[in-house]
Coordinates of C-alpha atoms and ligand atoms in Angstrom, one line a residue:
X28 CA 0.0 0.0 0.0
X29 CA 1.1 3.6 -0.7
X30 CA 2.5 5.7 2.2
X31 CA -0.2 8.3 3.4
X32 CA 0.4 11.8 1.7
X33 CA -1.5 14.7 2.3
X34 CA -2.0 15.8 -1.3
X35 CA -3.7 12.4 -2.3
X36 CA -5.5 11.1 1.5
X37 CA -8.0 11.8 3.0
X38 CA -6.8 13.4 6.6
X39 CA -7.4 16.2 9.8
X40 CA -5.5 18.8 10.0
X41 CA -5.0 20.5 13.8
X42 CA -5.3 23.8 14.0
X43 CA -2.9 24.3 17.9
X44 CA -4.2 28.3 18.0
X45 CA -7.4 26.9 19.0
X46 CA -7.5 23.1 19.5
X47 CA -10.1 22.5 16.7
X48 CA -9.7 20.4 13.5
X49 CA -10.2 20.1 9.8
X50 CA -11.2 17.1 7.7
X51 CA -9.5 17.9 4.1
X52 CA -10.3 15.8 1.5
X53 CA -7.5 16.3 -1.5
X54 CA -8.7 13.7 -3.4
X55 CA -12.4 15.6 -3.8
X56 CA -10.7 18.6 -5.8
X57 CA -10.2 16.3 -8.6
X58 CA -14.1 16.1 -9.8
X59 CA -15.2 17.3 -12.9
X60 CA -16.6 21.1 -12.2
X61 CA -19.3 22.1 -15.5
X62 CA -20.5 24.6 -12.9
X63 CA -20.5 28.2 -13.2
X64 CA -17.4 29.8 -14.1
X65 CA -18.6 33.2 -15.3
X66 CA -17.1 36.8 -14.0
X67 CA -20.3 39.1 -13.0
X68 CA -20.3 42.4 -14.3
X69 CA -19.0 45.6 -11.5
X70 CA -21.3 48.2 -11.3
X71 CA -19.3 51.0 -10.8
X72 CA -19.4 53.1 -7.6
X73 CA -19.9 56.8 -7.9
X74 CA -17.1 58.7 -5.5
X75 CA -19.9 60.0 -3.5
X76 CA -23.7 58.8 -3.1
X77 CA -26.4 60.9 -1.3
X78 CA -27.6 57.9 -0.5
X79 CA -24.7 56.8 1.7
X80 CA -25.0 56.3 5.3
X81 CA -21.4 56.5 5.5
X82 CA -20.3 58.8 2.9
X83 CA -18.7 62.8 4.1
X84 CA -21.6 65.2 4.9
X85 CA -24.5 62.7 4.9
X86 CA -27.4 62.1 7.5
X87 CA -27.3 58.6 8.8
X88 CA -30.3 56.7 10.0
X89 CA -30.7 57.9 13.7
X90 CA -30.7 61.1 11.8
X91 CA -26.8 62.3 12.7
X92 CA -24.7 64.1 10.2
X93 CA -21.5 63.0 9.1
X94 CA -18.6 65.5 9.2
X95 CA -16.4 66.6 6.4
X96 CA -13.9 64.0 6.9
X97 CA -11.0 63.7 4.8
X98 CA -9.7 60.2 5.6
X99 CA -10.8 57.8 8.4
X100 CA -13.9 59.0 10.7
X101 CA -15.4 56.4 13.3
X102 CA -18.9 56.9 15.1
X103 CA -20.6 54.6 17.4
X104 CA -23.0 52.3 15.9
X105 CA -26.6 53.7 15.6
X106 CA -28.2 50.2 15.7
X107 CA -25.2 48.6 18.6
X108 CA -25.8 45.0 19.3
X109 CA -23.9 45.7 22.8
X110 CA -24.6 48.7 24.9
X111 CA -23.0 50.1 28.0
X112 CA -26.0 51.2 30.3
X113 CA -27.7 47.9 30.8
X114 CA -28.1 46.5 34.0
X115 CA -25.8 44.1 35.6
X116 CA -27.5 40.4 36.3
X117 CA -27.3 37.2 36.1
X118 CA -30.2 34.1 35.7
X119 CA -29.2 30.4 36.5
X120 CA -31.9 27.7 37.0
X121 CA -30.2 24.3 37.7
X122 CA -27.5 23.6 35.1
X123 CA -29.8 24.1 32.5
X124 CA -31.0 27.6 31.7
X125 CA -28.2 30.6 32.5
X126 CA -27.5 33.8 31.1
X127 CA -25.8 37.0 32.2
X128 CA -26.3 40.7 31.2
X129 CA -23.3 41.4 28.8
X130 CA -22.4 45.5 28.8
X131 CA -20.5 46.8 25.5
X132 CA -19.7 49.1 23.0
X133 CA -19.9 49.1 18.9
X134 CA -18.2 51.4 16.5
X135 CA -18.2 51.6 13.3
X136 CA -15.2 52.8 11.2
X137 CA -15.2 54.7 7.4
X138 CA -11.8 53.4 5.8
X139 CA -12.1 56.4 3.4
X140 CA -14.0 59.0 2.5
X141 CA -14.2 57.7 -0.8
X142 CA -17.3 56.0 -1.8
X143 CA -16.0 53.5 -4.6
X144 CA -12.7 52.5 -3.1
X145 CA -12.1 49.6 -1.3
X146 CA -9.0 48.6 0.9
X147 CA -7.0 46.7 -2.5
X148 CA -7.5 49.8 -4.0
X149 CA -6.8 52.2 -1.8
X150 CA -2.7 53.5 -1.3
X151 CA -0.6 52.7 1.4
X152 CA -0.6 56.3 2.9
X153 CA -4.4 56.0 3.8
X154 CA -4.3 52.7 4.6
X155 CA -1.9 53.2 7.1
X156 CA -4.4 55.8 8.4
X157 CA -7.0 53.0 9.2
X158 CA -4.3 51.1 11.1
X159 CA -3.7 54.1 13.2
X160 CA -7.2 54.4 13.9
X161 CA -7.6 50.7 15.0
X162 CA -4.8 51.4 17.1
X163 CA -6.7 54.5 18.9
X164 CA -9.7 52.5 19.0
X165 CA -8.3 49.4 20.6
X166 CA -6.4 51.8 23.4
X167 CA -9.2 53.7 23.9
X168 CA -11.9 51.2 24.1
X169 CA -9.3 49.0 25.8
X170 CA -9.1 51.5 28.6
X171 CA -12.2 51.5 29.8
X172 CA -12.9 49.3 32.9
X173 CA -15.6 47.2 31.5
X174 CA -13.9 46.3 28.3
X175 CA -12.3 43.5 28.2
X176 CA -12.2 42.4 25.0
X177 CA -11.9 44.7 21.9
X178 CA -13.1 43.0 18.3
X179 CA -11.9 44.7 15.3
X180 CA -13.5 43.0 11.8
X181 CA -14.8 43.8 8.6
X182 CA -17.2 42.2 6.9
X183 CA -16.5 42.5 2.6
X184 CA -19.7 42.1 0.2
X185 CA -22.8 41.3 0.1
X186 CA -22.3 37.9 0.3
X187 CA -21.0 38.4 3.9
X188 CA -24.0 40.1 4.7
X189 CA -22.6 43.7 4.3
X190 CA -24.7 46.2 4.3
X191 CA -22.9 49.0 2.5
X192 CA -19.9 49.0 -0.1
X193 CA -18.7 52.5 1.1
X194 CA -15.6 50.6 2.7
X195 CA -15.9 50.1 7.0
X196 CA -15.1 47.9 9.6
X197 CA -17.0 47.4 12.9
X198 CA -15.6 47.5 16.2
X199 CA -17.6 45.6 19.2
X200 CA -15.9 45.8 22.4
X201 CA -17.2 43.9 25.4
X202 CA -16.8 42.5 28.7
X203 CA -16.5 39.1 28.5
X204 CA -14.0 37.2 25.9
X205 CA -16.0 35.6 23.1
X206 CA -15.2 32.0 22.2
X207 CA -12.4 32.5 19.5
X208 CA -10.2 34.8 21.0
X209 CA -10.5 33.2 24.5
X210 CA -10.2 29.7 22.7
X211 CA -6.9 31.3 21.1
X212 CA -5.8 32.6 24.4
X213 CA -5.7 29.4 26.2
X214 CA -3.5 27.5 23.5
X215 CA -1.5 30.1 23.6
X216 CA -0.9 30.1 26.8
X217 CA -0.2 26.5 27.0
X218 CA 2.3 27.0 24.8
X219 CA 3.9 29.5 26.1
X220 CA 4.2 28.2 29.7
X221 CA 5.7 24.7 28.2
X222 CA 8.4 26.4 26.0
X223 CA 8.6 30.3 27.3
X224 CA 8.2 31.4 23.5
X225 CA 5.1 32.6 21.0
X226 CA 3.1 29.6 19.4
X227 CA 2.6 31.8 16.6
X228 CA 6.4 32.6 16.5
X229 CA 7.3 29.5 15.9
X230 CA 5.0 28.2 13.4
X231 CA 6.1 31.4 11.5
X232 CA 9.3 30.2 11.7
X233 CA 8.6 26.8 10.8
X234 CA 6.6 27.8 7.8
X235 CA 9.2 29.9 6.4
X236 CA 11.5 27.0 6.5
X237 CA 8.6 25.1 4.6
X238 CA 7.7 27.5 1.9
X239 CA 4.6 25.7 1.1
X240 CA 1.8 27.8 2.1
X241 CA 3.7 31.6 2.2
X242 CA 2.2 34.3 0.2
X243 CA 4.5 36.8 0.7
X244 CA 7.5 37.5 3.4
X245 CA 7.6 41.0 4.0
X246 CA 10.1 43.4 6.9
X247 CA 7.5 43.4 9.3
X248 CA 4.0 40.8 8.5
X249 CA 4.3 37.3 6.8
X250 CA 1.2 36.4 4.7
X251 CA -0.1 32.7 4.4
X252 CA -2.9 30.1 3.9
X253 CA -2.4 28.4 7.5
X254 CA -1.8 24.4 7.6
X255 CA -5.4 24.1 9.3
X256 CA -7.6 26.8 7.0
X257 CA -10.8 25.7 6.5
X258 CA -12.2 28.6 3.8
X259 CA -10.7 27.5 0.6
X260 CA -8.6 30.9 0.7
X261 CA -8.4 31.4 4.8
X262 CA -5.1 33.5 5.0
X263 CA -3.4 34.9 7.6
X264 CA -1.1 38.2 8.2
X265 CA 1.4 37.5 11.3
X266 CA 3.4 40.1 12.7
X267 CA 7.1 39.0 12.6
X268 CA 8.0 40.6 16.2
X269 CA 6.5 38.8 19.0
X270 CA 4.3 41.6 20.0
X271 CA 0.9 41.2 22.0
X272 CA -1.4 43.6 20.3
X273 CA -1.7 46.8 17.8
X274 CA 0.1 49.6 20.6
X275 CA 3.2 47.3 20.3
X276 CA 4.1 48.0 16.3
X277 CA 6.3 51.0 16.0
X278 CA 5.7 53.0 13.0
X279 CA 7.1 51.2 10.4
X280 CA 5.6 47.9 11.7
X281 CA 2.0 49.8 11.0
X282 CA 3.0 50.5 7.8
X283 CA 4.1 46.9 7.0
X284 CA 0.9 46.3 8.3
X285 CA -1.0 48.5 5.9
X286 CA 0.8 47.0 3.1
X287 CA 0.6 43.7 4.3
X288 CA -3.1 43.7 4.1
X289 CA -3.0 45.8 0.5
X290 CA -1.0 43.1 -0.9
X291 CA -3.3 40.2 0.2
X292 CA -5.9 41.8 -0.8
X293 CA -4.8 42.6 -4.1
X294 CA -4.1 39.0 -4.6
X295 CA -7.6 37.9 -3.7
X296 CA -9.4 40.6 -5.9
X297 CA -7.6 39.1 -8.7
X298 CA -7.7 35.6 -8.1
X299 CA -11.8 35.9 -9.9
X300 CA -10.9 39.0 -11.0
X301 CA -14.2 40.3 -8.4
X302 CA -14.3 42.3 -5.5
X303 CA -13.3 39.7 -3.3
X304 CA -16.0 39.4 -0.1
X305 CA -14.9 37.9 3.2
X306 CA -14.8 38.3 6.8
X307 CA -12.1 39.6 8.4
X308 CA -10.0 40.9 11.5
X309 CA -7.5 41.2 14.4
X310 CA -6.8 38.8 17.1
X311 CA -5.0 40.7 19.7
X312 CA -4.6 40.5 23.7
X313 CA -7.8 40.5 25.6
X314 CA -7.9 44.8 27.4
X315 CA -8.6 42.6 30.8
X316 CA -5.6 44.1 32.8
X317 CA -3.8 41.1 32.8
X318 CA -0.1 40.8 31.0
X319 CA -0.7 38.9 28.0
X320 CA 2.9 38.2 26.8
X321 CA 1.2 34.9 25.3
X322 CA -0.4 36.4 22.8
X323 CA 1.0 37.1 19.2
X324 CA -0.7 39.7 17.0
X325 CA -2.1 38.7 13.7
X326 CA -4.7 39.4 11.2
X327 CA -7.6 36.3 9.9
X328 CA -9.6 36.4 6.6
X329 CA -12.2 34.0 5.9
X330 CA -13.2 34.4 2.2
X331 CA -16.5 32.0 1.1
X332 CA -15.6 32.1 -2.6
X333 CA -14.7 28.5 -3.8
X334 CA -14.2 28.6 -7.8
X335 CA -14.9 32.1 -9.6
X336 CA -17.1 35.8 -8.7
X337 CA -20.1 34.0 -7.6
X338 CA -19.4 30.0 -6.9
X339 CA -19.1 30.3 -3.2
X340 CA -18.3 27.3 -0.9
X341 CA -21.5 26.0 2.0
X342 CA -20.5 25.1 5.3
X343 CA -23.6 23.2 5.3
X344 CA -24.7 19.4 6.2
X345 CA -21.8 17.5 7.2
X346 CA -19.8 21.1 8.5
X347 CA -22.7 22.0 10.5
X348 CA -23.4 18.7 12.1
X349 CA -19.8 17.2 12.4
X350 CA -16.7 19.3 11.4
X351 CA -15.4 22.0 8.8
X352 CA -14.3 20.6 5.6
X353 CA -12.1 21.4 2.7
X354 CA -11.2 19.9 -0.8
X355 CA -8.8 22.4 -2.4
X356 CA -6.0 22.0 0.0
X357 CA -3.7 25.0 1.7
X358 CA -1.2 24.5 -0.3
X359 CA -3.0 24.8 -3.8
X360 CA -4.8 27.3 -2.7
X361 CA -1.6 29.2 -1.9
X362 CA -0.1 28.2 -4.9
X363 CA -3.2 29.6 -6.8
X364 CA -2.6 33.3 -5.1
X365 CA 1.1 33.3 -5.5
X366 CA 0.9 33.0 -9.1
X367 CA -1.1 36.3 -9.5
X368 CA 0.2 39.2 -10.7
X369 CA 0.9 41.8 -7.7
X370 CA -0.9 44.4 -9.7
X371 CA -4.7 45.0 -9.0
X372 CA -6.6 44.0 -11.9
X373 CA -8.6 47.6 -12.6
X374 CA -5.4 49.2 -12.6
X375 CA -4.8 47.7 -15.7
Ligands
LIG415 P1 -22.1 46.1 8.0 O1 -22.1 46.7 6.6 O2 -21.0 45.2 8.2 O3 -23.5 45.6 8.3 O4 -21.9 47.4 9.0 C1 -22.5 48.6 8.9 C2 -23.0 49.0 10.3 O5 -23.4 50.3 10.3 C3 -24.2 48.1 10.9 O6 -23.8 47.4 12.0 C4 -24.5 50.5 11.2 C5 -25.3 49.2 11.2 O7 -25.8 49.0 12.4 N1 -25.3 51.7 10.8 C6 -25.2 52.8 11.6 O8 -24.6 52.8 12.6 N2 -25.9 53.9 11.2 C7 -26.6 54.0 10.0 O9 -27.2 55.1 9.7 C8 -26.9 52.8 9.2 C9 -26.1 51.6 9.6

């Protein structure tokens, strides 16, 4: 019998930042597609639409007025799924029925005053403006004694349920650590009591040994497709230094950072040649007032898009009732982005 080879077997993959796994089925990528394959046609964005919730000058919902701004502007969100007035409680019948009052803030955050930009389009010099405002975001939500968490994400496209392409991230900050980041701060933890160094640092260093899954290797920020993605394009930006969260990077790190996250997006708007929709964001120390030397900053995006501009993969049936799944494997996928050209497509 052949010896077992992850390009050809069907295997898990472990994913140590959170203890979870994948099932990734290599073999699968092989079938026949005679799905669709078609680009969809861009409607182009005007540079400013009255209709805009979010563009310079405009009246949002709750009947506010945007100022003037002239690069980044962040507000708190009019609709907030956490709020910080609520009152403090706590219900627990048996071991069966429990809930607690959770106190928070949301924000959300214009990347540009621009209307038909988005971040791959955008220059370095203004997208390093949007990293300095997650970093006075993060301090000063950080700083307040009830936050303990800060989340910083974006949701791209309509097929991640955004509601506006004027480009924005959200912001929810909160008391409690939710699920992923605390899952991440326990393995990393572990890790870093057993060997005194950063998980993350050295899978970074392992992986650039490897060379099998890097996109790019920049100064500052690696970018990859991690061993253990599940989203046929999951990648991941990792801050080289060892540093715990966003007020750690000197100056030059944010730039790195800004064009860290230009170049990988770049590579996924051309990969269909489509605005590329995902979910993404920065995991980052928990603001709890404990050290956090543990932690080790970096960036996740979880892109749906399987095959071309509208072919998008389910995590339905067996993902839902058993365990994320993958055919395309890390490394293809990586292999796939690599080979782009480093120019955006619309820039011809
Ligand atoms: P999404 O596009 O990711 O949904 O984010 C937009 C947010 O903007 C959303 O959370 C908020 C919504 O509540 N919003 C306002 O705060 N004011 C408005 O006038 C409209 C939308």
């Amino acid at each position: 019998m052949e010896a077992f080879n992850l390009e050809e077997h069907s295997h898990r993959r472990y994913n140590p930042l959170t203890g979870s796994w994948v099932q990734v089925s290599p073999h699968r990528a092989k079938r026949p597609w005679q799905g669709q394959v078609e680009k969809v046609t861009e409607v182009i964005r005007p540079k400013y639409d009255v209709k805009c919730y979010l563009c310079p000058g405009n009246t949002r919902a709750n009947g506010e007025k945007n100022p003037n701004y002239q690069d980044t502007y962040a507000f708190n969100n009019d609709f907030a799924a956490l709020q910080p007035g609520i009152p403090k409680g706590k219900i627990q019948e048996d071991d069966l029925f429990m809930a607690i009052s959770e106190r928070g803030l949301c924000r959300v955050i214009c990347f540009s005053p621009r209307h038909d930009l988005t971040i791959p389009e955008m220059d370095i010099a203004s997208i390093k403006k949007v990293v300095d405002l997650w970093v006075t975001e993060y301090q000063k939500l950080g700083e307040l004694d009830f936050i303990n968490y800060v989340q910083i994400f974006e949701n791209k496209g309509a097929i991640m349920g955004c509601s506006n392409p004027h480009p924005h991230g959200q912001i929810w900050a909160q008391e409690t650590i939710p699920d992923e980041p605390q899952k991440k701060t326990i393995q990393l933890q572990k890790y870093f009591k057993k060997y005194g160094r950063s998980l993350l640092g050295d899978y970074l260093t392992k992986e650039l040994e490897k060379q099998e899954r890097i996109l790019f290797e920049d100064k500052h920020f690696v970018g990859l497709i991690p061993f253990w993605a599940v989203w046929p394009f999951e990648a991941m930006l990792i801050s080289k230094r060892h540093v715990s969260s966003l007020l750690e990077l000197s100056e030059e790190e944010k730039t790195g950072l800004a064009e860290a996250y230009k170049k990988l997006t770049v590579m996924y708007d051309n990969l269909f040649q489509t605005s590329f929709a995902y979910s993404g964001g920065i995991h980052q120390a928990p603001t709890d007032g404990k050290e956090h030397t543990e932690w080790h900053l970096h960036m996740c995006f979880y892109p749906p898009l399987l095959r071309s501009a509208t072919v998008k993969k389910f995590m339905v049936g067996y993902e839902m009732l058993a365990n994320p799944q993958r055919d395309i494997t890390p490394e293809q996928a990586a292999n796939m982005l690599r080979a782009l050209p480093t120019r955006h497509y619309k820039s011809g």
